Coordinates of N, CA and C in Angstrom, one line a residue:
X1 N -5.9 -39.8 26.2 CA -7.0 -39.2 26.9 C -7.5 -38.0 26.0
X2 N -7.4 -37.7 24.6 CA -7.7 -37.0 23.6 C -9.1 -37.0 23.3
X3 N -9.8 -36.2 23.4 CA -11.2 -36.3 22.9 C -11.8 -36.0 21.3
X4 N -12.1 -36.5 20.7 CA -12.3 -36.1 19.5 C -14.2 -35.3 19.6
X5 N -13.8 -34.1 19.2 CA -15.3 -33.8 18.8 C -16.1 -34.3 17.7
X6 N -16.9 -35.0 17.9 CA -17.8 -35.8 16.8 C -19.2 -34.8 16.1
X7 N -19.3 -34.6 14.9 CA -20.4 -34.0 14.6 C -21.7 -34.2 14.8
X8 N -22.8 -33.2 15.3 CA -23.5 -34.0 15.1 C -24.3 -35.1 14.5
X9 N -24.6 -35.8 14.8 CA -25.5 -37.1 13.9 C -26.6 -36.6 12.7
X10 N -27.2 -36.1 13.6 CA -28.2 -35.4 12.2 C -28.4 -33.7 11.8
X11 N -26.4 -33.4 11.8 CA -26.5 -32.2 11.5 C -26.3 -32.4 9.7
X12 N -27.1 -32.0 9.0 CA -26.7 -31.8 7.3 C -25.2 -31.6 6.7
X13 N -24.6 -32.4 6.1 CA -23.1 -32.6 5.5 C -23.1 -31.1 4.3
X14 N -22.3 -29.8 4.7 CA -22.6 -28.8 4.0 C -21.7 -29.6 2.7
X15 N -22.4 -28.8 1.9 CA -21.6 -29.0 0.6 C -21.1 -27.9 -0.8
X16 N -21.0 -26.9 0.1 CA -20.5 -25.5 -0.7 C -21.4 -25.0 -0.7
X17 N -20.8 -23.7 -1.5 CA -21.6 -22.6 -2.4 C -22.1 -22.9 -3.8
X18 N -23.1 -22.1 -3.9 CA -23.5 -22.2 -5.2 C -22.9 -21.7 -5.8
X19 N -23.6 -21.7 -7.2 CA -22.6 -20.8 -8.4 C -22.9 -19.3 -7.7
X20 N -24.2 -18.9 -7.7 CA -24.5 -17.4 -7.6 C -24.1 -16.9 -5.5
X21 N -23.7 -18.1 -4.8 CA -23.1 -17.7 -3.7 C -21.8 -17.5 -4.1
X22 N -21.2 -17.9 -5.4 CA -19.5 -18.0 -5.3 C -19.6 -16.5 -5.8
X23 N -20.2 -16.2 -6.9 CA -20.4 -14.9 -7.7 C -20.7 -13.8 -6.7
X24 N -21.4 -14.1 -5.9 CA -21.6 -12.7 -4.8 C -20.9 -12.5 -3.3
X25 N -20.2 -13.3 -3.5 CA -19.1 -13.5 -2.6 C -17.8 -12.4 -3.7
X26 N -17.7 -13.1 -5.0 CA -16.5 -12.7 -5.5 C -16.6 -11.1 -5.9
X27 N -18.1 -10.9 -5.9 CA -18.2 -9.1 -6.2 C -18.2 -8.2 -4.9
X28 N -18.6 -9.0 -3.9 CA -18.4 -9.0 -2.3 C -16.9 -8.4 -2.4
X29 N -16.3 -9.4 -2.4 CA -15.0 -8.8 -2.5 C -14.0 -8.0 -2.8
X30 N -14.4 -8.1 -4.4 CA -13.9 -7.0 -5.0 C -14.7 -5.4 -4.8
X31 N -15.8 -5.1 -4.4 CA -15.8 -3.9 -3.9 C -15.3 -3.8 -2.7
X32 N -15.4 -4.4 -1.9 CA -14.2 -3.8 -0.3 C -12.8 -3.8 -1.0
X33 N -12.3 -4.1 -2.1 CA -11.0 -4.4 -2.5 C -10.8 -3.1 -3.3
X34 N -11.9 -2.2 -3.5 CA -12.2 -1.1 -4.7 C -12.4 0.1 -3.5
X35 N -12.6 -0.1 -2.4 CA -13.3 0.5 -1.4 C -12.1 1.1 -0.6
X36 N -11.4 0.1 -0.4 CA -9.9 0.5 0.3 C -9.0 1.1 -0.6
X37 N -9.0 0.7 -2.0 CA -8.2 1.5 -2.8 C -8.5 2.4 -2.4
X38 N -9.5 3.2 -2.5 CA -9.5 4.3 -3.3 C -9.4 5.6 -1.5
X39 N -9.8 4.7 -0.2 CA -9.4 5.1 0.8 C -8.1 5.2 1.1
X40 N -7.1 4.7 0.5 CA -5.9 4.2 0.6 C -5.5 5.5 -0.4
X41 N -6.3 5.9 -1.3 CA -5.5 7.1 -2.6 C -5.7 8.5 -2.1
X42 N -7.0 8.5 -1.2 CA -7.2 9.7 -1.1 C -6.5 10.2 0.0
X43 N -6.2 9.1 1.1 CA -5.4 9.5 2.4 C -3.6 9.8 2.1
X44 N -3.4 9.6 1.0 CA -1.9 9.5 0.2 C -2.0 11.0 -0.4
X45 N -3.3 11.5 -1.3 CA -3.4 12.8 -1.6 C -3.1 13.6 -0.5
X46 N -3.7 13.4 0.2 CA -4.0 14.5 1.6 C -2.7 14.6 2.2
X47 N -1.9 13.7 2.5 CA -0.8 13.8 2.7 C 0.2 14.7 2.1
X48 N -0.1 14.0 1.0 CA 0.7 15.0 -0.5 C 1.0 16.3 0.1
X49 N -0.9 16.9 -0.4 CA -1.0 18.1 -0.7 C -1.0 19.0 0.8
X50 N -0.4 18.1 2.3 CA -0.3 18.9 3.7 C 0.9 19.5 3.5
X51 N 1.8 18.5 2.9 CA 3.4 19.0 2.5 C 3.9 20.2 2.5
X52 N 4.4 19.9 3.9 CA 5.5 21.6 3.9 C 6.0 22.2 2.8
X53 N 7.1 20.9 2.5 CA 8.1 21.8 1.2 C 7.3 21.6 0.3
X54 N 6.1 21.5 -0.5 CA 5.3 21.6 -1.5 C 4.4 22.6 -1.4
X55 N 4.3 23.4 -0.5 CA 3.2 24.2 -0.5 C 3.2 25.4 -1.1
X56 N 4.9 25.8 -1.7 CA 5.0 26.5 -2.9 C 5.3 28.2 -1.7
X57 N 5.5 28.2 -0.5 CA 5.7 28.8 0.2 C 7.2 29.2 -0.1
X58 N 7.8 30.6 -0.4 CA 9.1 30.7 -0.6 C 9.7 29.9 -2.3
X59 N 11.4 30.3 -2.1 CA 11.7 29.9 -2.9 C 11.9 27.9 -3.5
X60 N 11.8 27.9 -1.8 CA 12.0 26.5 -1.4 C 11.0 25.5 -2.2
X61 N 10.1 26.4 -1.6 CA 8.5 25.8 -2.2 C 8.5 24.9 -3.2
X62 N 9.3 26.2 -4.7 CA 9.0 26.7 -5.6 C 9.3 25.3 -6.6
X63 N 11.1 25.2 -5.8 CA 11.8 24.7 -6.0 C 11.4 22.7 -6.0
X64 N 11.7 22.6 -5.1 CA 10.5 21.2 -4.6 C 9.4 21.0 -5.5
X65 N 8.8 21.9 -5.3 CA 7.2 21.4 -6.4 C 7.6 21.5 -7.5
X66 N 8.3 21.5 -7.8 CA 8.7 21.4 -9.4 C 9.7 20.6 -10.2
X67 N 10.1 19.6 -9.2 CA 10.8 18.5 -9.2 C 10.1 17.1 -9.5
X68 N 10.4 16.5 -10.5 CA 10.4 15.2 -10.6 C 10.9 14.0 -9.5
X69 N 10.5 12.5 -9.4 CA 10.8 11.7 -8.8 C 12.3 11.4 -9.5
X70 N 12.3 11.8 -10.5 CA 13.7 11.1 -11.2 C 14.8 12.2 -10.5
X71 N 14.7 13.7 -10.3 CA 15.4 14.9 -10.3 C 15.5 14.5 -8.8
X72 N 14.9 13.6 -7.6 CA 14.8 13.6 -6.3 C 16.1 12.6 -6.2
X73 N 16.1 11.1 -6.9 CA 16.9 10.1 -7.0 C 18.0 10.6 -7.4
X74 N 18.3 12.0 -8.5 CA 19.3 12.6 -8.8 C 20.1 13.2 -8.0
X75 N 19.2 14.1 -7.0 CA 19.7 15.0 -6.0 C 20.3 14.1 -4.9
X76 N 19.6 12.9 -4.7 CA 20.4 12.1 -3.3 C 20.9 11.3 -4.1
X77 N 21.6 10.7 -5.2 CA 23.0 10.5 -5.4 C 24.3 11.0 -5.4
X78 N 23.5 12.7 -6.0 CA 24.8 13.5 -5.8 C 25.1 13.8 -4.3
X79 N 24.0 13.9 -3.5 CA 24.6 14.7 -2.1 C 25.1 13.1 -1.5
X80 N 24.4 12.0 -1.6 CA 24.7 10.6 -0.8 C 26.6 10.6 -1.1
X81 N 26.9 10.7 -2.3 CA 28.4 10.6 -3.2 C 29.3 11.9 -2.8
X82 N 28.6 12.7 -2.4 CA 29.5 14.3 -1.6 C 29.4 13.9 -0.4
X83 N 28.6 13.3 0.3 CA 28.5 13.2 1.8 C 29.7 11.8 2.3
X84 N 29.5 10.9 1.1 CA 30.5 9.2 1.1 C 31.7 9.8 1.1
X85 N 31.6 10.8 0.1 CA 33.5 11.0 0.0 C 34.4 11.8 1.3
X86 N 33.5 13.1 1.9 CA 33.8 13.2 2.7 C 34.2 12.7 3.9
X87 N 33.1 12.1 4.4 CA 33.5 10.9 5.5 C 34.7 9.8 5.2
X88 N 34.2 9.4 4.1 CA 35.7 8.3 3.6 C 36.8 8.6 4.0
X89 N 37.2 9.8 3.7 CA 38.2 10.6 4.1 C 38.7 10.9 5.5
X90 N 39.6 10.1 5.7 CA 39.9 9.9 7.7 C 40.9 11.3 7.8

């Protein structure tokens, strides 16, 4: 008791895009793809720069803002490996 929808009879068999519909389709795209980047960078800045401990407020500030990503990975290996040994310790 399945019905199949049949097309219409004298509707025209599409047959794609053109070259210059594929091309403005594909620059179509790539600006919404350029468009979110760069909404995507600035909302990451803003974030950044709301940053408590970065706001250079105090010594703390000072300290933080002047840290590398590598000096961050450094600092929570050593406290992760002070905090492991501790607890390990029954």
């Amino acid at each position: 008791m399945t019905k199949k929808i049949k097309a219409a009879e004298n509707a025209p068999e599409w047959r794609g895009f053109d070259i210059d519909e594929l091309r403005y389709q594909q620059a179509y795209a790539q600006a919404r793809l350029e468009i979110c980047k760069e909404r995507m960078a600035a909302s990451a800045q803003g974030l950044y720069s709301n940053s408590a401990l970065t706001k250079g407020h105090g010594i703390m500030g000072k300290v933080l803002g002047s840290l590398n990503y590598m000096d961050y990975i450094f600092l929570a290996f050593k406290v992760g490996r002070k905090a492991y040994s501790l607890f390990h310790r029954k």
